[in-house]
Every structure is written in C-alpha cells, then in structure tokens.
C-alpha cells in the first residue's frame, strides 16, 4: 500500500469502518459500494479509488483488522519448538482485542453467505503470509501443515470466541497455551501422517 | 421419543424436511412455525403437536440429521487408546454423508444468526451424549477435554467440509485419521494442562 496523507488516511479509515459496520449486519452479496459510501459520507468514486472493488475492500478489512503481517512477524524469530505455543497465544490475544471482536461479527456474517470471498481472502492474506514460517521439505508438506493449523485455529475461534463454549471460553491464555500449544506444535513440526 | 405409526412418522419427517429447507435459506429468527407448516402442507397445530416449539423442532433436526446417539454408540466399545482415531473417522463419515451435507447449510445459517439455539442444542444433545465416553476423574476435567475435542471437531468441519480448504478437504479418511487422530487422542486421554 502506498503511503497516504493524514486526511486521505482518515477518509480511507472511515470507509473501512462503514464497511465493517454494514458487513456485520448484512450479507456480503447485499451490501453495495454505494451503500458503504453513503454510510461513510463520501462519494462512491472514492471507495473505488481506494479499494477498487468490494473484494478489494474486504481484503483491506482483513488487513486492517487482523494485521496478519504485523501480528505474525515476531513469530519468525521464535525457536521452532516453541512455535505452537506462541502461535496460539498470539492469535488468541488478537481475537480478544477490540479489533478482533469487531471482526468476529463480519466473519459470522461471511460464513453464512454463499460467497468465496472469505476463504480466498484468508488463503491469500493470512495463510499465504504464514506459509514461509511453516517448516517442511516442500510446498505440499507446508500447505498440509498449514491447513491443519487452520483447522484447529478456526475451531478455537468458533468455540472459544464465537460460541463461548465452556470451559474453553474461560480458560486463561496460559491454560489455553498448555491445552492447545502441543496440537499446533505437532501440526507445524511433528509427524502428521503419510500425506506429508 | 414415543413410537409413531407409519403415517404419523411420515408427517413428522415431512415437517422436518420442510424446516431443514427453510432454515438453510433463512435466519432461524425469521422462519416461523406457520411458514414451516405451509411448506410441509400440514396444519400449524401439527407442528406444535410433534415438536412443541421452534427450539424443539431444531433439536429434532439435530437428532434426525446427526443421529448422535446412533453414531456415537459404537465408540463406547472402542479401546480408550484408539478413541481419537475412531472419533475423527466416525464424525468425518457423518459430515460426508447426504444427511451431513444437508445439515451443513443449516449450520452455516445458524452461525450467522444471533440466537443461542445452536450452542444450546449442540451442548445438550451432542456434547451431553459424548460426555460419558470421555475419560476423566471428575466432571470439570471431562468438560475441559470435551470442549477441546469440540474445538478441533468444529474446525475440521469448517475448514474441510464448509470452506473446502486444501489440501485438508481432499485428504482421504485414512490420511485425516493419521493427521488429526493424535490431537483428539491427547484431548481425550493426554495431559491437557493445569486446568485439568
């Protein structure tokens, strides 16, 4: 992303916030760029100027709310045998933050719509960034490990943060790391079967 | 459930199918018993007669489509150290079946609505049935293990069956059991940290 001036950055942020608000309430298919512009009190042409399309806008929301690059960067310097525990702590903290909670409503709404934007955005932006951190002899093995990580991570998100399933929802960060850290560690560096 | 005659059973099934069809398309809050009766071509009083309420109807759907008792019963005779692998095979086969796929649309729709019916129905019917199969010295430990199992199971459902995330979505049942079996086994019988 090119650097924007403070006023342009504020406008861009206002459009993002308007889009997050609308996408938490209505299906992705129904929300129009025009409606987002109206909500943000900007001209629709500005939405196109900053984000190109609704898909581009959604990717920008993922980027702004989940900040995958920023959040995951410190993991690059973590010893490989601590990666599982550090990963669960990092991601859990993110979903517990105000930005993460704002994103949950959007994710819930996306899950129910028929569009492929959610998996594409997740694959491209989140998984694609993590892939270089994943140990493995080849690309196929890295993707297997990563998709297993994604399965436990999305399930943690769903049960702990969306559904509030107890006692999982009330575990401290340390308890969660004790319980799930070894799962992530094995998916990242252990034997995950014949397919790897 | 009391035994119904063949005609009553057919009527009950027609109501269930109508409800599944409507709940896959519309939010739980929006679908009325009256609309379900209309779709099933029965009098609304019959829907109340068989299911009591919309919540009762939803529980009956979970029961009819997921058949937790029937599906999970064989696990009671599985050696405890094979429980993880057998559990993932059993549940994966269920979600790959026509009944499981019909249920997926309803689950997606439920996730997006604000109601607590999904977690309640899951907690009562599915988790409550599994609880006696879960090893543990006390109720609190059993619920911790079970909620961890639910986190990986729901994540498997979401990534493999709903989002179709590769390569996870294309793994054979054997590959899936190799990859995830040890996770379930550890959640069921291993050390899951200080909280247990």
mmCIF file of C-alpha atoms in Angstrom:
data_model
loop_
_atom_site.group_PDB
_atom_site.id
_atom_site.type_symbol
_atom_site.label_atom_id
_atom_site.label_comp_id
_atom_site.label_asym_id
_atom_site.label_seq_id
_atom_site.Cartn_x
_atom_site.Cartn_y
_atom_site.Cartn_z
ATOM 1 C CA UNK A 1 0.000 0.000 0.000
ATOM 2 C CA UNK A 2 1.327 3.446 -0.857
ATOM 3 C CA UNK A 3 1.640 5.948 1.975
ATOM 4 C CA UNK A 4 -1.388 8.224 2.262
ATOM 5 C CA UNK A 5 -1.532 11.709 3.729
ATOM 6 C CA UNK A 6 -3.345 12.095 7.087
ATOM 7 C CA UNK A 7 -6.587 13.322 5.517
ATOM 8 C CA UNK A 8 -6.670 10.574 2.879
ATOM 9 C CA UNK A 9 -5.833 8.017 5.565
ATOM 10 C CA UNK A 10 -8.740 9.292 7.698
ATOM 11 C CA UNK A 11 -11.130 9.022 4.735
ATOM 12 C CA UNK A 12 -9.900 5.526 3.936
ATOM 13 C CA UNK A 13 -10.387 4.506 7.581
ATOM 14 C CA UNK A 14 -13.893 5.997 7.614
ATOM 15 C CA UNK A 15 -14.818 3.906 4.579
ATOM 16 C CA UNK A 16 -13.399 0.775 6.234
ATOM 17 C CA UNK A 17 -15.333 1.404 9.454
ATOM 18 C CA UNK A 18 -18.543 1.975 7.490
ATOM 19 C CA UNK A 19 -17.979 -1.266 5.569
ATOM 20 C CA UNK A 20 -17.289 -3.234 8.767
ATOM 21 C CA UNK A 21 -20.485 -1.893 10.297
ATOM 22 C CA UNK A 22 -22.588 -2.813 7.273
ATOM 23 C CA UNK A 23 -20.966 -6.220 6.704
ATOM 24 C CA UNK A 24 -21.631 -7.171 10.317
ATOM 25 C CA UNK A 25 -25.339 -6.583 9.721
ATOM 26 C CA UNK A 26 -25.955 -7.645 6.139
ATOM 27 C CA UNK A 27 -24.795 -10.328 3.747
ATOM 28 C CA UNK A 28 -21.729 -9.527 1.626
ATOM 29 C CA UNK A 29 -23.802 -10.022 -1.532
ATOM 30 C CA UNK A 30 -26.326 -7.420 -0.463
ATOM 31 C CA UNK A 31 -24.010 -4.617 0.697
ATOM 32 C CA UNK A 32 -23.171 -2.274 -2.206
ATOM 33 C CA UNK A 33 -20.207 0.082 -2.613
ATOM 34 C CA UNK A 34 -22.808 2.825 -2.901
ATOM 35 C CA UNK A 35 -24.324 1.927 0.493
ATOM 36 C CA UNK A 36 -20.863 1.880 2.069
ATOM 37 C CA UNK A 37 -20.087 5.289 0.572
ATOM 38 C CA UNK A 38 -23.392 6.649 1.886
ATOM 39 C CA UNK A 39 -22.654 5.317 5.363
ATOM 40 C CA UNK A 40 -19.133 6.786 5.292
ATOM 41 C CA UNK A 41 -20.488 10.073 3.876
ATOM 42 C CA UNK A 42 -18.103 10.034 0.907
ATOM 43 C CA UNK A 43 -18.589 9.945 -2.845
ATOM 44 C CA UNK A 44 -18.826 6.364 -4.209
ATOM 45 C CA UNK A 45 -15.941 7.142 -6.592
ATOM 46 C CA UNK A 46 -13.653 7.468 -3.556
ATOM 47 C CA UNK A 47 -14.478 3.915 -2.459
ATOM 48 C CA UNK A 48 -13.475 2.668 -5.910
ATOM 49 C CA UNK A 49 -10.387 4.890 -5.850
ATOM 50 C CA UNK A 50 -9.094 3.443 -2.571
ATOM 51 C CA UNK A 51 -10.223 -0.175 -2.821
ATOM 52 C CA UNK A 52 -11.050 -0.955 -6.454
ATOM 53 C CA UNK A 53 -13.912 -3.355 -5.724
ATOM 54 C CA UNK A 54 -15.937 -4.916 -2.930
ATOM 55 C CA UNK A 55 -13.462 -7.804 -2.863
ATOM 56 C CA UNK A 56 -10.583 -5.336 -2.571
ATOM 57 C CA UNK A 57 -12.434 -3.607 0.238
ATOM 58 C CA UNK A 58 -12.904 -6.884 2.079
ATOM 59 C CA UNK A 59 -9.206 -7.714 1.768
ATOM 60 C CA UNK A 60 -8.431 -4.274 3.181
ATOM 61 C CA UNK A 61 -10.742 -5.005 6.134
ATOM 62 C CA UNK A 62 -8.916 -8.267 6.859
ATOM 63 C CA UNK A 63 -5.625 -6.385 6.575
ATOM 64 C CA UNK A 64 -6.723 -3.502 8.816
ATOM 65 C CA UNK A 65 -8.451 -5.579 11.499
ATOM 66 C CA UNK A 66 -6.282 -8.692 11.642
ATOM 67 C CA UNK A 67 -2.971 -7.092 10.568
ATOM 68 C CA UNK A 68 -1.532 -10.517 9.680
ATOM 69 C CA UNK A 69 1.902 -9.179 8.707
ATOM 70 C CA UNK A 70 2.330 -7.172 11.907
ATOM 71 C CA UNK A 71 0.895 -9.858 14.172
ATOM 72 C CA UNK A 72 2.816 -12.763 12.710
ATOM 73 C CA UNK A 73 6.171 -11.070 12.073
ATOM 74 C CA UNK A 74 7.523 -11.701 15.621
ATOM 75 C CA UNK A 75 6.926 -15.446 15.139
ATOM 76 C CA UNK A 76 9.746 -15.528 12.588
ATOM 77 C CA UNK A 77 12.287 -15.203 15.416
ATOM 78 C CA UNK A 78 10.649 -17.764 17.744
ATOM 79 C CA UNK A 79 12.575 -21.053 18.226
ATOM 80 C CA UNK A 80 10.843 -23.675 16.085
ATOM 81 C CA UNK A 81 9.968 -25.880 19.072
ATOM 82 C CA UNK A 82 8.085 -23.007 20.762
ATOM 83 C CA UNK A 83 6.129 -22.062 17.660
ATOM 84 C CA UNK A 84 2.935 -23.941 18.610
ATOM 85 C CA UNK A 85 2.554 -22.283 21.978
ATOM 86 C CA UNK A 86 3.481 -18.825 20.719
ATOM 87 C CA UNK A 87 1.080 -19.110 17.807
ATOM 88 C CA UNK A 88 -1.920 -19.909 19.990
ATOM 89 C CA UNK A 89 -1.064 -17.081 22.403
ATOM 90 C CA UNK A 90 -0.604 -14.548 19.602
ATOM 91 C CA UNK A 91 -3.797 -15.383 17.747
ATOM 92 C CA UNK A 92 -5.878 -15.678 20.903
ATOM 93 C CA UNK A 93 -4.744 -12.211 22.019
ATOM 94 C CA UNK A 94 -5.721 -10.833 18.620
ATOM 95 C CA UNK A 95 -9.260 -12.254 18.761
ATOM 96 C CA UNK A 96 -9.671 -10.965 22.308
ATOM 97 C CA UNK A 97 -8.759 -7.402 21.254
ATOM 98 C CA UNK A 98 -11.366 -4.783 20.239
ATOM 99 C CA UNK A 99 -10.280 -5.109 16.570
ATOM 100 C CA UNK A 100 -10.669 -8.873 16.732
ATOM 101 C CA UNK A 101 -14.109 -8.639 18.304
ATOM 102 C CA UNK A 102 -15.214 -6.158 15.612
ATOM 103 C CA UNK A 103 -14.048 -8.650 13.007
ATOM 104 C CA UNK A 104 -15.975 -11.559 14.549
ATOM 105 C CA UNK A 105 -19.339 -10.136 13.511
ATOM 106 C CA UNK A 106 -18.115 -9.789 9.934
ATOM 107 C CA UNK A 107 -16.736 -13.339 9.908
ATOM 108 C CA UNK A 108 -20.014 -14.766 11.229
ATOM 109 C CA UNK A 109 -21.916 -12.960 8.537
ATOM 110 C CA UNK A 110 -19.500 -14.095 5.810
ATOM 111 C CA UNK A 111 -19.794 -17.718 6.892
ATOM 112 C CA UNK A 112 -23.479 -17.671 6.162
ATOM 113 C CA UNK A 113 -23.272 -16.086 2.728
ATOM 114 C CA UNK A 114 -22.599 -18.153 -0.349
ATOM 115 C CA UNK A 115 -19.552 -16.190 -1.470
ATOM 116 C CA UNK A 116 -15.997 -17.491 -1.706
ATOM 117 C CA UNK A 117 -14.507 -14.187 -0.645
ATOM 118 C CA UNK A 118 -13.825 -15.293 2.908
ATOM 119 C CA UNK A 119 -11.775 -18.399 2.076
ATOM 120 C CA UNK A 120 -9.951 -16.555 -0.720
ATOM 121 C CA UNK A 121 -9.075 -13.598 1.472
ATOM 122 C CA UNK A 122 -7.991 -15.909 4.285
ATOM 123 C CA UNK A 123 -5.956 -18.092 1.958
ATOM 124 C CA UNK A 124 -4.225 -15.225 0.229
ATOM 125 C CA UNK A 125 -3.574 -12.899 3.087
ATOM 126 C CA UNK A 126 -3.353 -14.899 6.244
ATOM 127 C CA UNK A 127 -2.255 -18.385 5.190
ATOM 128 C CA UNK A 128 -0.003 -17.073 2.420
ATOM 129 C CA UNK A 129 1.875 -14.953 4.984
ATOM 130 C CA UNK A 130 2.259 -17.797 7.436
ATOM 131 C CA UNK A 131 3.421 -20.319 4.844
ATOM 132 C CA UNK A 132 7.082 -19.187 4.854
ATOM 133 C CA UNK A 133 7.142 -19.671 8.661
ATOM 134 C CA UNK A 134 5.957 -23.288 8.365
ATOM 135 C CA UNK A 135 8.669 -25.942 8.407
ATOM 136 C CA UNK A 136 8.593 -28.512 5.618
ATOM 137 C CA UNK A 137 10.655 -30.098 2.853
ATOM 138 C CA UNK A 138 8.356 -28.924 0.112
ATOM 139 C CA UNK A 139 5.393 -26.725 -0.672
ATOM 140 C CA UNK A 140 2.880 -29.611 -0.433
ATOM 141 C CA UNK A 141 4.014 -30.529 3.069
ATOM 142 C CA UNK A 142 3.903 -26.883 4.159
ATOM 143 C CA UNK A 143 0.339 -26.497 2.906
ATOM 144 C CA UNK A 144 -0.775 -29.695 4.659
ATOM 145 C CA UNK A 145 0.690 -28.475 7.960
ATOM 146 C CA UNK A 146 -0.797 -25.048 7.469
ATOM 147 C CA UNK A 147 -4.305 -26.323 6.671
ATOM 148 C CA UNK A 148 -4.182 -28.467 9.835
ATOM 149 C CA UNK A 149 -3.153 -25.387 11.824
ATOM 150 C CA UNK A 150 -6.046 -23.501 10.230
ATOM 151 C CA UNK A 151 -8.486 -26.250 11.223
ATOM 152 C CA UNK A 152 -7.604 -26.020 14.929
ATOM 153 C CA UNK A 153 -7.297 -22.243 14.817
ATOM 154 C CA UNK A 154 -10.719 -21.728 13.224
ATOM 155 C CA UNK A 155 -12.233 -24.217 15.669
ATOM 156 C CA UNK A 156 -10.684 -22.346 18.587
ATOM 157 C CA UNK A 157 -12.103 -19.117 17.206
ATOM 158 C CA UNK A 158 -15.539 -20.647 16.771
ATOM 159 C CA UNK A 159 -15.861 -22.448 20.116
ATOM 160 C CA UNK A 160 -13.961 -20.038 22.395
ATOM 161 C CA UNK A 161 -14.725 -16.665 20.814
ATOM 162 C CA UNK A 162 -17.944 -17.028 18.796
ATOM 163 C CA UNK A 163 -19.998 -19.672 20.611
ATOM 164 C CA UNK A 164 -18.445 -19.175 24.063
ATOM 165 C CA UNK A 165 -18.321 -22.909 24.775
ATOM 166 C CA UNK A 166 -17.311 -23.584 28.385
ATOM 167 C CA UNK A 167 -14.913 -24.228 29.958
ATOM 168 C CA UNK A 168 -12.863 -23.412 26.846
ATOM 169 C CA UNK A 169 -14.177 -19.846 26.673
ATOM 170 C CA UNK A 170 -12.984 -19.066 30.219
ATOM 171 C CA UNK A 171 -9.511 -20.597 30.083
ATOM 172 C CA UNK A 172 -6.687 -18.153 30.735
ATOM 173 C CA UNK A 173 -4.175 -17.559 27.994
ATOM 174 C CA UNK A 174 -1.703 -19.839 29.857
ATOM 175 C CA UNK A 175 -4.239 -22.639 30.191
ATOM 176 C CA UNK A 176 -5.148 -22.344 26.524
ATOM 177 C CA UNK A 177 -1.472 -22.480 25.544
ATOM 178 C CA UNK A 178 -0.983 -25.617 27.694
ATOM 179 C CA UNK A 179 -4.033 -27.282 26.194
ATOM 180 C CA UNK A 180 -3.654 -26.392 22.511
ATOM 181 C CA UNK A 181 0.030 -25.494 22.119
ATOM 182 C CA UNK A 182 1.087 -29.142 21.589
ATOM 183 C CA UNK A 183 -1.564 -29.539 18.861
ATOM 184 C CA UNK A 184 -0.182 -26.617 16.883
ATOM 185 C CA UNK A 185 3.370 -27.750 17.552
ATOM 186 C CA UNK A 186 2.676 -31.212 16.146
ATOM 187 C CA UNK A 187 0.869 -29.815 13.099
ATOM 188 C CA UNK A 188 3.842 -27.500 12.469
ATOM 189 C CA UNK A 189 6.794 -29.787 13.142
ATOM 190 C CA UNK A 190 5.591 -33.286 14.078
ATOM 191 C CA UNK A 191 4.594 -36.382 12.159
ATOM 192 C CA UNK A 192 1.250 -35.616 10.513
ATOM 193 C CA UNK A 193 0.971 -38.870 8.633
ATOM 194 C CA UNK A 194 1.525 -40.396 5.222
ATOM 195 C CA UNK A 195 0.378 -37.370 3.286
ATOM 196 C CA UNK A 196 3.390 -35.293 4.342
ATOM 197 C CA UNK B 1 -39.391 -40.172 21.652
ATOM 198 C CA UNK B 2 -42.526 -42.290 21.633
ATOM 199 C CA UNK B 3 -43.025 -44.665 18.727
ATOM 200 C CA UNK B 4 -45.194 -43.205 15.964
ATOM 201 C CA UNK B 5 -47.302 -45.082 13.411
ATOM 202 C CA UNK B 6 -46.041 -45.043 9.795
ATOM 203 C CA UNK B 7 -48.350 -42.224 8.718
ATOM 204 C CA UNK B 8 -47.543 -40.022 11.701
ATOM 205 C CA UNK B 9 -43.853 -40.753 11.180
ATOM 206 C CA UNK B 10 -44.142 -39.677 7.523
ATOM 207 C CA UNK B 11 -45.861 -36.441 8.535
ATOM 208 C CA UNK B 12 -43.246 -35.748 11.173
ATOM 209 C CA UNK B 13 -40.496 -36.360 8.623
ATOM 210 C CA UNK B 14 -42.187 -34.053 6.095
ATOM 211 C CA UNK B 15 -42.240 -31.263 8.678
ATOM 212 C CA UNK B 16 -38.573 -31.843 9.468
ATOM 213 C CA UNK B 17 -37.599 -31.745 5.780
ATOM 214 C CA UNK B 18 -39.587 -28.545 5.262
ATOM 215 C CA UNK B 19 -37.872 -26.970 8.274
ATOM 216 C CA UNK B 20 -34.408 -28.010 7.071
ATOM 217 C CA UNK B 21 -35.131 -26.491 3.666
ATOM 218 C CA UNK B 22 -36.317 -23.194 5.133
ATOM 219 C CA UNK B 23 -33.595 -22.954 7.789
ATOM 220 C CA UNK B 24 -30.917 -23.436 5.136
ATOM 221 C CA UNK B 25 -32.234 -20.367 3.328
ATOM 222 C CA UNK B 26 -33.398 -18.038 6.082
ATOM 223 C CA UNK B 27 -32.329 -16.987 9.531
ATOM 224 C CA UNK B 28 -33.721 -19.012 12.449
ATOM 225 C CA UNK B 29 -35.315 -15.859 13.858
ATOM 226 C CA UNK B 30 -37.253 -15.229 10.656
ATOM 227 C CA UNK B 31 -38.601 -18.712 9.949
ATOM 228 C CA UNK B 32 -41.989 -19.217 11.632
ATOM 229 C CA UNK B 33 -43.735 -22.440 12.598
ATOM 230 C CA UNK B 34 -46.538 -21.266 10.309
ATOM 231 C CA UNK B 35 -44.154 -20.992 7.327
ATOM 232 C CA UNK B 36 -42.790 -24.454 8.057
ATOM 233 C CA UNK B 37 -46.326 -25.864 8.240
ATOM 234 C CA UNK B 38 -47.198 -24.201 4.930
ATOM 235 C CA UNK B 39 -44.080 -25.638 3.279
ATOM 236 C CA UNK B 40 -44.852 -29.112 4.663
ATOM 237 C CA UNK B 41 -48.522 -28.748 3.664
ATOM 238 C CA UNK B 42 -49.762 -29.549 7.157
ATOM 239 C CA UNK B 43 -51.827 -27.645 9.700
ATOM 240 C CA UNK B 44 -49.646 -25.476 12.021
ATOM 241 C CA UNK B 45 -51.181 -27.246 15.033
ATOM 242 C CA UNK B 46 -49.474 -30.462 13.893
ATOM 243 C CA UNK B 47 -46.056 -28.796 14.049
ATOM 244 C CA UNK B 48 -46.769 -27.767 17.635
ATOM 245 C CA UNK B 49 -48.143 -31.241 18.375
ATOM 246 C CA UNK B 50 -44.966 -33.011 17.255
ATOM 247 C CA UNK B 51 -42.271 -30.513 18.263
ATOM 248 C CA UNK B 52 -43.733 -28.082 20.798
ATOM 249 C CA UNK B 53 -41.750 -25.048 19.659
ATOM 250 C CA UNK B 54 -39.213 -23.839 17.123
ATOM 251 C CA UNK B 55 -36.439 -24.760 19.556
ATOM 252 C CA UNK B 56 -37.911 -28.237 19.913
ATOM 253 C CA UNK B 57 -38.080 -28.524 16.164
ATOM 254 C CA UNK B 58 -34.443 -27.529 15.829
ATOM 255 C CA UNK B 59 -33.399 -30.130 18.399
ATOM 256 C CA UNK B 60 -35.358 -32.715 16.421
ATOM 257 C CA UNK B 61 -33.462 -31.686 13.275
ATOM 258 C CA UNK B 62 -30.120 -32.162 15.015
ATOM 259 C CA UNK B 63 -31.360 -35.523 16.255
ATOM 260 C CA UNK B 64 -32.674 -36.654 12.865
ATOM 261 C CA UNK B 65 -29.739 -35.460 10.768
ATOM 262 C CA UNK B 66 -26.789 -36.067 13.057
ATOM 263 C CA UNK B 67 -28.208 -39.035 14.991
ATOM 264 C CA UNK B 68 -25.680 -38.506 17.804
ATOM 265 C CA UNK B 69 -26.834 -41.492 19.846
ATOM 266 C CA UNK B 70 -26.690 -43.916 16.928
ATOM 267 C CA UNK B 71 -23.427 -42.540 15.546
ATOM 268 C CA UNK B 72 -21.576 -42.377 18.826
ATOM 269 C CA UNK B 73 -22.848 -45.582 20.456
ATOM 270 C CA UNK B 74 -20.197 -47.843 18.818
ATOM 271 C CA UNK B 75 -17.454 -45.659 20.328
ATOM 272 C CA UNK B 76 -18.380 -46.947 23.792
ATOM 273 C CA UNK B 77 -16.751 -50.301 22.950
ATOM 274 C CA UNK B 78 -13.589 -48.846 21.363
ATOM 275 C CA UNK B 79 -10.362 -49.288 23.371
ATOM 276 C CA UNK B 80 -9.592 -45.967 25.029
ATOM 277 C CA UNK B 81 -6.261 -45.547 23.210
ATOM 278 C CA UNK B 82 -7.974 -45.797 19.815
ATOM 279 C CA UNK B 83 -10.735 -43.341 20.658
ATOM 280 C CA UNK B 84 -9.120 -40.332 18.948
ATOM 281 C CA UNK B 85 -8.701 -42.010 15.598
ATOM 282 C CA UNK B 86 -12.117 -43.670 15.675
ATOM 283 C CA UNK B 87 -13.812 -40.421 16.632
ATOM 284 C CA UNK B 88 -12.374 -38.479 13.699
ATOM 285 C CA UNK B 89 -13.278 -41.286 11.258
ATOM 286 C CA UNK B 90 -16.825 -41.562 12.585
ATOM 287 C CA UNK B 91 -17.609 -37.860 12.536
ATOM 288 C CA UNK B 92 -15.928 -37.261 9.186
ATOM 289 C CA UNK B 93 -18.017 -40.036 7.614
ATOM 290 C CA UNK B 94 -21.144 -38.437 9.034
ATOM 291 C CA UNK B 95 -20.407 -34.991 7.579
ATOM 292 C CA UNK B 96 -19.578 -36.568 4.215
ATOM 293 C CA UNK B 97 -22.964 -38.320 4.081
ATOM 294 C CA UNK B 98 -26.053 -36.823 2.379
ATOM 295 C CA UNK B 99 -27.620 -36.154 5.810
ATOM 296 C CA UNK B 100 -24.460 -34.376 6.965
ATOM 297 C CA UNK B 101 -24.310 -32.237 3.851
ATOM 298 C CA UNK B 102 -27.969 -31.276 4.264
ATOM 299 C CA UNK B 103 -27.173 -30.212 7.812
ATOM 300 C CA UNK B 104 -24.201 -28.054 6.773
ATOM 301 C CA UNK B 105 -26.419 -25.427 5.163
ATOM 302 C CA UNK B 106 -28.478 -25.174 8.334
ATOM 303 C CA UNK B 107 -25.356 -24.887 10.497
ATOM 304 C CA UNK B 108 -23.908 -22.121 8.309
ATOM 305 C CA UNK B 109 -27.145 -20.209 8.565
ATOM 306 C CA UNK B 110 -27.343 -20.693 12.350
ATOM 307 C CA UNK B 111 -23.802 -19.431 12.831
ATOM 308 C CA UNK B 112 -24.755 -16.096 11.357
ATOM 309 C CA UNK B 113 -27.897 -15.551 13.401
ATOM 310 C CA UNK B 114 -27.771 -14.072 16.846
ATOM 311 C CA UNK B 115 -29.592 -16.933 18.543
ATOM 312 C CA UNK B 116 -28.148 -19.245 21.156
ATOM 313 C CA UNK B 117 -30.086 -22.228 19.864
ATOM 314 C CA UNK B 118 -27.132 -23.761 18.043
ATOM 315 C CA UNK B 119 -24.748 -23.873 21.007
ATOM 316 C CA UNK B 120 -27.532 -24.997 23.328
ATOM 317 C CA UNK B 121 -28.642 -27.779 21.005
ATOM 318 C CA UNK B 122 -25.049 -28.861 20.448
ATOM 319 C CA UNK B 123 -24.244 -28.737 24.136
ATOM 320 C CA UNK B 124 -27.313 -30.649 25.216
ATOM 321 C CA UNK B 125 -27.588 -33.229 22.514
ATOM 322 C CA UNK B 126 -24.190 -33.850 21.079
ATOM 323 C CA UNK B 127 -21.733 -32.963 23.833
ATOM 324 C CA UNK B 128 -24.013 -34.259 26.591
ATOM 325 C CA UNK B 129 -24.096 -37.664 24.875
ATOM 326 C CA UNK B 130 -20.363 -37.814 24.403
ATOM 327 C CA UNK B 131 -19.547 -36.757 27.950
ATOM 328 C CA UNK B 132 -19.968 -40.237 29.487
ATOM 329 C CA UNK B 133 -17.463 -41.577 26.906
ATOM 330 C CA UNK B 134 -14.822 -39.039 27.911
ATOM 331 C CA UNK B 135 -12.222 -40.228 30.424
ATOM 332 C CA UNK B 136 -11.625 -38.028 33.455
ATOM 333 C CA UNK B 137 -11.521 -38.030 37.243
ATOM 334 C CA UNK B 138 -14.310 -35.524 37.560
ATOM 335 C CA UNK B 139 -16.980 -33.632 35.670
ATOM 336 C CA UNK B 140 -14.813 -30.499 35.250
ATOM 337 C CA UNK B 141 -11.990 -32.447 33.649
ATOM 338 C CA UNK B 142 -14.425 -34.235 31.322
ATOM 339 C CA UNK B 143 -15.940 -30.951 30.163
ATOM 340 C CA UNK B 144 -12.491 -29.448 29.526
ATOM 341 C CA UNK B 145 -11.491 -32.450 27.405
ATOM 342 C CA UNK B 146 -14.791 -32.400 25.591
ATOM 343 C CA UNK B 147 -14.664 -28.687 24.782
ATOM 344 C CA UNK B 148 -11.152 -29.172 23.355
ATOM 345 C CA UNK B 149 -12.469 -32.049 21.231
ATOM 346 C CA UNK B 150 -15.299 -29.786 20.078
ATOM 347 C CA UNK B 151 -12.841 -27.049 19.102
ATOM 348 C CA UNK B 152 -10.883 -29.328 16.760
ATOM 349 C CA UNK B 153 -14.024 -31.060 15.509
ATOM 350 C CA UNK B 154 -15.792 -27.808 14.631
ATOM 351 C CA UNK B 155 -12.612 -26.521 12.965
ATOM 352 C CA UNK B 156 -12.361 -29.708 10.917
ATOM 353 C CA UNK B 157 -15.980 -29.276 9.890
ATOM 354 C CA UNK B 158 -15.428 -25.652 8.938
ATOM 355 C CA UNK B 159 -12.164 -25.997 7.003
ATOM 356 C CA UNK B 160 -12.664 -29.431 5.394
ATOM 357 C CA UNK B 161 -16.408 -29.520 4.821
ATOM 358 C CA UNK B 162 -17.656 -25.913 4.693
ATOM 359 C CA UNK B 163 -14.763 -23.871 3.281
ATOM 360 C CA UNK B 164 -13.094 -26.712 1.372
ATOM 361 C CA UNK B 165 -9.597 -25.605 2.394
ATOM 362 C CA UNK B 166 -6.942 -27.618 0.555
ATOM 363 C CA UNK B 167 -5.189 -29.954 0.951
ATOM 364 C CA UNK B 168 -7.280 -30.742 4.047
ATOM 365 C CA UNK B 169 -10.504 -31.017 2.050
ATOM 366 C CA UNK B 170 -9.058 -33.715 -0.237
ATOM 367 C CA UNK B 171 -7.387 -35.914 2.380
ATOM 368 C CA UNK B 172 -8.650 -39.492 2.464
ATOM 369 C CA UNK B 173 -10.278 -40.725 5.618
ATOM 370 C CA UNK B 174 -7.023 -42.584 6.487
ATOM 371 C CA UNK B 175 -4.875 -39.501 5.965
ATOM 372 C CA UNK B 176 -7.252 -37.430 8.075
ATOM 373 C CA UNK B 177 -7.160 -40.019 10.858
ATOM 374 C CA UNK B 178 -3.328 -40.013 10.769
ATOM 375 C CA UNK B 179 -3.195 -36.234 10.875
ATOM 376 C CA UNK B 180 -5.888 -35.454 13.456
ATOM 377 C CA UNK B 181 -6.321 -38.703 15.402
ATOM 378 C CA UNK B 182 -3.460 -37.888 17.808
ATOM 379 C CA UNK B 183 -4.976 -34.468 18.532
ATOM 380 C CA UNK B 184 -8.295 -35.994 19.607
ATOM 381 C CA UNK B 185 -6.491 -38.749 21.489
ATOM 382 C CA UNK B 186 -4.491 -36.227 23.505
ATOM 383 C CA UNK B 187 -7.566 -34.094 24.222
ATOM 384 C CA UNK B 188 -9.405 -37.234 25.403
ATOM 385 C CA UNK B 189 -6.720 -39.019 27.412
ATOM 386 C CA UNK B 190 -3.486 -36.984 27.442
ATOM 387 C CA UNK B 191 -2.121 -34.149 29.547
ATOM 388 C CA UNK B 192 -4.121 -31.061 28.662
ATOM 389 C CA UNK B 193 -2.526 -28.764 31.178
ATOM 390 C CA UNK B 194 -3.028 -27.296 34.595
ATOM 391 C CA UNK B 195 -6.743 -26.755 34.181
ATOM 392 C CA UNK B 196 -7.452 -30.486 34.210
#
